[in-house]
Structure formats: C-alpha cells, structure tokens
XYZ file of N, CA and C in Angstrom:
396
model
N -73.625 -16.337 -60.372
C -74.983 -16.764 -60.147
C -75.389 -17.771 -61.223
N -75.882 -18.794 -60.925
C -76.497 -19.887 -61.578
C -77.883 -19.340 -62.312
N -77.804 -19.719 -63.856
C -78.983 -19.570 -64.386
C -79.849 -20.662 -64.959
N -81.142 -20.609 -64.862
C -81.680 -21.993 -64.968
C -82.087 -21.784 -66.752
N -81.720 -22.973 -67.070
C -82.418 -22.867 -68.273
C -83.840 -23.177 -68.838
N -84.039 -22.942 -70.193
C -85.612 -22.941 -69.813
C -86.200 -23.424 -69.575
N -86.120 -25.049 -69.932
C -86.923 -26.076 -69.682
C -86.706 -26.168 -68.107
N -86.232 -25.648 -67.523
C -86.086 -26.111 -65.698
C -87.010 -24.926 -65.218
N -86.387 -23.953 -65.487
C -87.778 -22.956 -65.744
C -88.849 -22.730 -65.494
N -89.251 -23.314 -66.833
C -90.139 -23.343 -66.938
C -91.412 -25.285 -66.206
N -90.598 -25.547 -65.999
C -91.178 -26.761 -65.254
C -91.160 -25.898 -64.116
N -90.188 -25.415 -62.920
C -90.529 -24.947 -62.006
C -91.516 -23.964 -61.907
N -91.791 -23.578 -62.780
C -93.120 -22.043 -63.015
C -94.650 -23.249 -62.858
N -94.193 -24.339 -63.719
C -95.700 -25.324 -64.050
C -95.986 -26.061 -62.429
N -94.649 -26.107 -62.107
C -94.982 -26.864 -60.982
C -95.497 -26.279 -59.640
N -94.767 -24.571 -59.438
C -95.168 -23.534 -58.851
C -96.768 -23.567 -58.612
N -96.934 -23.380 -59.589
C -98.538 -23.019 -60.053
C -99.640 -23.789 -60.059
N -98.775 -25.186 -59.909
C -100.490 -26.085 -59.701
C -100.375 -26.405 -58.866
N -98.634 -26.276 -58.207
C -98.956 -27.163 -57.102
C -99.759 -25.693 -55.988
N -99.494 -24.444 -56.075
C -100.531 -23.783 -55.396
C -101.607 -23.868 -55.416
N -102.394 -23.649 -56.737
C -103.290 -24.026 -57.375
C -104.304 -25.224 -56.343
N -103.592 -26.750 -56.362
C -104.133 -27.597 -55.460
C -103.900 -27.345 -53.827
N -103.060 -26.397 -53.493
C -102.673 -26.497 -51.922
C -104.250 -25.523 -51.541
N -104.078 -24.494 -52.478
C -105.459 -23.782 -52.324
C -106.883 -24.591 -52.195
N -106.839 -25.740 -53.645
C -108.385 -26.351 -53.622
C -108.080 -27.368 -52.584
N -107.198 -28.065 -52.136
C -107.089 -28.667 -51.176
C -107.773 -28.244 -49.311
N -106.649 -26.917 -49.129
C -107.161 -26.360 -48.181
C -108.461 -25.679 -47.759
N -109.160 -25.206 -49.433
C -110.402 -24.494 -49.106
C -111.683 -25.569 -48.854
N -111.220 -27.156 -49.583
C -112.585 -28.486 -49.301
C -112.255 -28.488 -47.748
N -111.008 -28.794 -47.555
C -110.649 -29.256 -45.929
C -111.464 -28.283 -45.144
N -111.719 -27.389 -45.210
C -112.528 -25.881 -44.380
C -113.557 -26.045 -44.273
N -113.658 -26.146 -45.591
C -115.544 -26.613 -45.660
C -115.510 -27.781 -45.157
N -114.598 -28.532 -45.016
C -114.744 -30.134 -44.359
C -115.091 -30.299 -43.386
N -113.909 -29.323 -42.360
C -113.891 -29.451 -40.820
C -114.824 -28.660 -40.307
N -115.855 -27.657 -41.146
C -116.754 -26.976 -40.065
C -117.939 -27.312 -40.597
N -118.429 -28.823 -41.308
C -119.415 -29.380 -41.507
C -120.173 -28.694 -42.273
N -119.785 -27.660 -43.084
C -120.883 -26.924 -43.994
C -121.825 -28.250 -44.774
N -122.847 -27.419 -44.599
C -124.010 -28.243 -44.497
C -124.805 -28.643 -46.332
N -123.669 -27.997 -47.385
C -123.895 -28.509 -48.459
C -122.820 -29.317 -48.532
N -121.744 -29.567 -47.729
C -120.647 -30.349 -48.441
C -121.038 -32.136 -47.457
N -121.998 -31.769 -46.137
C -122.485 -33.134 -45.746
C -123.363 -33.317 -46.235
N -124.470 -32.849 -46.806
C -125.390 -33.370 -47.633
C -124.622 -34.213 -49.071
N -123.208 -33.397 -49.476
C -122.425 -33.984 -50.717
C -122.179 -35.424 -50.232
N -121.291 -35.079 -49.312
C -120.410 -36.440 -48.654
C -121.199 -37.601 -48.352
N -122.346 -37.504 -47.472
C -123.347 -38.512 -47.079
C -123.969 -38.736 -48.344
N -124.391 -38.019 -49.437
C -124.670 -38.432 -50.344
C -123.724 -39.263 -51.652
N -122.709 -39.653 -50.953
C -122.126 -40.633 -51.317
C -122.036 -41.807 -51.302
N -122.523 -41.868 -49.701
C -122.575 -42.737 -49.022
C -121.514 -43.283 -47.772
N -120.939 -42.146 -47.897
C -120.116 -41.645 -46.626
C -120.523 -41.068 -45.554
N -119.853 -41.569 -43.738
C -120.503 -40.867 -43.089
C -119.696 -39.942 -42.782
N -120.631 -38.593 -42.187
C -120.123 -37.318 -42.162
C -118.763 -37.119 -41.219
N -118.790 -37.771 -40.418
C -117.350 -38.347 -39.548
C -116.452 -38.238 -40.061
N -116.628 -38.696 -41.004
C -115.244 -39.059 -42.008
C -114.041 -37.898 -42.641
N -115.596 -36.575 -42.698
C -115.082 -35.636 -43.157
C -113.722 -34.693 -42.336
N -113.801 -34.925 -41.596
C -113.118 -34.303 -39.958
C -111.603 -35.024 -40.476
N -111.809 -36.293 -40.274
C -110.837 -37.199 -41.126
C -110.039 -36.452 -41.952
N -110.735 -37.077 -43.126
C -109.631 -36.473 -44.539
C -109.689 -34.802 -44.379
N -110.356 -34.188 -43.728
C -110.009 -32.743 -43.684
C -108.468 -32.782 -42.893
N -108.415 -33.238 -42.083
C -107.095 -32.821 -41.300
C -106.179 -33.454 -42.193
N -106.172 -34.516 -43.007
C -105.392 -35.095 -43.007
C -105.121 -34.009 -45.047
N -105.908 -33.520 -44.974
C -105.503 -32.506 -46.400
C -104.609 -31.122 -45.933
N -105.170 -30.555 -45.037
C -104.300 -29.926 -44.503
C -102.679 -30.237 -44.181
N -102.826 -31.094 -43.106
C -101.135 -31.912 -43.198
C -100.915 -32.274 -44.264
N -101.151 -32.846 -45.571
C -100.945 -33.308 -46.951
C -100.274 -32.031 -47.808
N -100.566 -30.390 -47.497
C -100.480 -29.501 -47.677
C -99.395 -29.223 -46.844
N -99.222 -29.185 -46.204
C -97.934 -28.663 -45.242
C -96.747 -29.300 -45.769
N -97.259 -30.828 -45.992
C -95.955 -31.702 -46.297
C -95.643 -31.449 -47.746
N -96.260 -31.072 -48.255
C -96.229 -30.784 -49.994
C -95.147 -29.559 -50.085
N -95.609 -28.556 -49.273
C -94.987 -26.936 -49.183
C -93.744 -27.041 -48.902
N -93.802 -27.949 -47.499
C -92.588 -27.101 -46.715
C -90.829 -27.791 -47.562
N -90.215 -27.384 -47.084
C -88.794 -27.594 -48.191
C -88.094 -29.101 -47.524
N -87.627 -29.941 -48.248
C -86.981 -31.130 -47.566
C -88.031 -32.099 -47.765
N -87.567 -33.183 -47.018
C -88.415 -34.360 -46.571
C -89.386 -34.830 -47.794
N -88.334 -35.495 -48.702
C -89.370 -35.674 -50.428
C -89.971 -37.150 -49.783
N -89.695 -38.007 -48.722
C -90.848 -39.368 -48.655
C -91.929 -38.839 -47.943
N -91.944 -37.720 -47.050
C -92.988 -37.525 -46.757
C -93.479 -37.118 -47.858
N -93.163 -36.135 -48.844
C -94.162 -35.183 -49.989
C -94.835 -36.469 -50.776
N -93.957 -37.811 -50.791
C -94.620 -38.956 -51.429
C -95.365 -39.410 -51.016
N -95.333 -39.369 -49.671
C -96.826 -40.501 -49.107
C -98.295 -39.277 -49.006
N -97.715 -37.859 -49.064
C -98.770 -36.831 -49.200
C -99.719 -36.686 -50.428
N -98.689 -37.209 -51.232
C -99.183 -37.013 -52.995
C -100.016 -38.335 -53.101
N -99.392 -39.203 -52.542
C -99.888 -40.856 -52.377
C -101.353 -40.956 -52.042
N -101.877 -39.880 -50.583
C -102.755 -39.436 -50.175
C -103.825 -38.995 -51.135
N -103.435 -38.032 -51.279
C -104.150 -37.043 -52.262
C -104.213 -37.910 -53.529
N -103.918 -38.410 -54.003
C -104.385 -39.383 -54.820
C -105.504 -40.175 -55.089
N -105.282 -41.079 -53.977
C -106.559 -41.878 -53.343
C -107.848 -41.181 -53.077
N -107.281 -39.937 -52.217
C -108.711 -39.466 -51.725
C -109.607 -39.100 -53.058
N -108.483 -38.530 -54.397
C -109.164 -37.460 -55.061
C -109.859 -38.614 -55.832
N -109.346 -39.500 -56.215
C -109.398 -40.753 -56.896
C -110.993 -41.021 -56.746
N -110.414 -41.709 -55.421
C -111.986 -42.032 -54.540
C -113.330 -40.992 -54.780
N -112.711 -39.949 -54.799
C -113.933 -38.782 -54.924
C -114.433 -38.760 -56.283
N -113.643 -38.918 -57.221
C -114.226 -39.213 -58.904
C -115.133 -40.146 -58.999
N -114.691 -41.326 -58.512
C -115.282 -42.622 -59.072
C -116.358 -42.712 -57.958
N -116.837 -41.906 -56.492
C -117.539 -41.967 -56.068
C -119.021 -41.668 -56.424
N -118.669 -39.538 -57.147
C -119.535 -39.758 -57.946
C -119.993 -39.717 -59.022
N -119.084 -40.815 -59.729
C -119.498 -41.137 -60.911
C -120.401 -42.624 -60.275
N -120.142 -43.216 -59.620
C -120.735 -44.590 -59.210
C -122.242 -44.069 -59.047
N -122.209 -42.934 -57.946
C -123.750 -42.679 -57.844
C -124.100 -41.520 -59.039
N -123.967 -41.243 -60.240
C -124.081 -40.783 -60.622
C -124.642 -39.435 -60.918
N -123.548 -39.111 -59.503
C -123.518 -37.159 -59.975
C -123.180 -36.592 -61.299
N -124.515 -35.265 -61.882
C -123.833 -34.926 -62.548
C -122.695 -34.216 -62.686
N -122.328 -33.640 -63.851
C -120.691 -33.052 -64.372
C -120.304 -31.738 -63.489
N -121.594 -31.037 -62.738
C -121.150 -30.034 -61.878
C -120.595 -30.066 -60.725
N -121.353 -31.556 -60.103
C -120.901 -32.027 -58.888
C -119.643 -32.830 -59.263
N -119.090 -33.901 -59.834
C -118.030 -34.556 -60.622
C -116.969 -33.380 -60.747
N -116.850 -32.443 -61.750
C -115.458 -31.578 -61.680
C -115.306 -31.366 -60.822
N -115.326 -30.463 -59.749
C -114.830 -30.054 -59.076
C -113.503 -31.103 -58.314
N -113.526 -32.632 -58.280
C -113.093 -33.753 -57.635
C -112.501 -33.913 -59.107
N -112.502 -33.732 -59.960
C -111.982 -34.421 -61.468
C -110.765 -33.694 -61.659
N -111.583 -32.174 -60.974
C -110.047 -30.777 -60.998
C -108.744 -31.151 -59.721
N -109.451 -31.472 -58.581
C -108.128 -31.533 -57.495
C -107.383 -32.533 -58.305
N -108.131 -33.861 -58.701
C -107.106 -34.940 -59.143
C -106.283 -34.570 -60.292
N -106.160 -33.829 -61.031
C -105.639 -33.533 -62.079
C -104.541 -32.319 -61.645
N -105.179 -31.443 -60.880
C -104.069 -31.121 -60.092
C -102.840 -31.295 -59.383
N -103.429 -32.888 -58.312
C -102.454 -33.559 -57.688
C -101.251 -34.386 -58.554
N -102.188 -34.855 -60.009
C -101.047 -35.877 -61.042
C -100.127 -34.192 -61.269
N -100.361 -33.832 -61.701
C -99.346 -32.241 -62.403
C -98.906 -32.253 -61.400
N -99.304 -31.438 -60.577
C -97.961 -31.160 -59.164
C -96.905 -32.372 -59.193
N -97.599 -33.432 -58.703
C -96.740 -34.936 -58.652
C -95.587 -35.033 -59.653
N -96.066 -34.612 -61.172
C -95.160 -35.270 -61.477
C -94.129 -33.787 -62.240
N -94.098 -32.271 -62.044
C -93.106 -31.687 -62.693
C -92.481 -31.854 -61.144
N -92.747 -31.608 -59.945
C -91.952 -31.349 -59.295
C -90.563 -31.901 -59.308
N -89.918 -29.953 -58.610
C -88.448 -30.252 -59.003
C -87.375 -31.952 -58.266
N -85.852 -31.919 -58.683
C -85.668 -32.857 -58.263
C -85.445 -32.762 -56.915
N -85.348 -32.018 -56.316
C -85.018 -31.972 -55.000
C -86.613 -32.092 -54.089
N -87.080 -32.260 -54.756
C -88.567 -32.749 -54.188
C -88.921 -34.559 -54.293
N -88.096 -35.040 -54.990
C -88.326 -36.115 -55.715
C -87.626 -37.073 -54.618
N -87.996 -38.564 -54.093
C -86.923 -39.173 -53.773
C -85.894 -39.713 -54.862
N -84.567 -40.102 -54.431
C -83.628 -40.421 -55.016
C -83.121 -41.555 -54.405
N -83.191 -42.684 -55.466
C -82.377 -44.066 -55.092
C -81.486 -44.485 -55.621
N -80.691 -44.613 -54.629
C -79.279 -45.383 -55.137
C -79.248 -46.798 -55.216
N -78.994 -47.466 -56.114
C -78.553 -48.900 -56.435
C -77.421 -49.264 -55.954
C-alpha cells in the first residue's frame, strides 16, 4: 500500500476542506438563488442586477459544483473554477462599487477566497497536464 507523505497529505486534507467548504457556500447562494428568496433579490437588484439573472448563475453554480466534485475531466473543473471566479469576483467589486457595507461584502469576499484555495491545492490529477 502506497503512503502519502505529508506534504501531499496534507494539501489533500486543505484541499478536501475548502473545496467542500465552497461546494456548500456555493450550493446553499444557488438555493436561495433559484427560489427567489426575497432578501437575496432585494441583494441582487440592489446591485443593479436584474433578478433574472439569478436563475442564471444559480444553475450554472450548481453545475460548477458537480464539475468540481465529480472525479476526471480536470478542463471541465477549469472552466468551473474559471466560472466561479468571475462570478465571485464580480460579486466583490459589485458591492464594493455600490458600497455595501462589510456584512453584506464578506459573505462574496468568503466564496472568492474559497474558490482561489480550492483552485489552487487541488490534487494533480485534478489539474490539467500539458505536454510540450
């Protein structure tokens, strides 16, 4: 039996853990996304987004989540992370532009910080690999 050493380890434990960590905060906004709870469209439109939209990036966090989880297929997990990037991205600087305060701001400050960690311990077999 193969034993991992620690540093592999222990990256797989870091990577375990946030990347649940975000599949969770991921999946629980998408919920509140897709059934229009009525503080998260007052959030969203108060962005200056229309509520439409939410239906949108909800499904598309969910699938972002599936593709993250399931085993294999590391260009899809890239264009998922790629995703989640942007969106979370977008969601920081959204409201920081209209200047939400720091209660409304973390929560969007936490997925993104989530998504960079997951992104970048994941193991190599998650990773694409190019040959020259």
């Amino acid at each position: 039996m193969k034993t991992l050493n620690p540093t592999t380890k222990k990256t797989k434990i870091i990577y375990w853990l946030f990347t649940l960590w975000m599949a969770l905060g991921m999946v629980s906004t998408a919920i509140v996304q897709l059934i229009k709870s009525k503080d998260e469209v007052a959030n969203f439109t108060g962005l200056g987004y229309p509520s439409y939209l939410m239906i949108i990036i909800g499904i598309w966090k969910i699938l972002g989540v599936i593709a993250i989880l399931i085993p294999k297929r590391p260009l899809l997990k890239e264009w998922a992370y790629a995703g989640f990037f942007f969106v979370m991205s977008g969601a920081v600087i959204s409201h920081l532009i209209v200047g939400d305060p720091a209660g409304r701001t973390l929560p969007a400050v936490l997925l993104f910080v989530l998504v960079i960690i997951s992104w970048y311990f994941r193991p190599a077999e998650r990773k694409i690999t190019i040959i020259d």
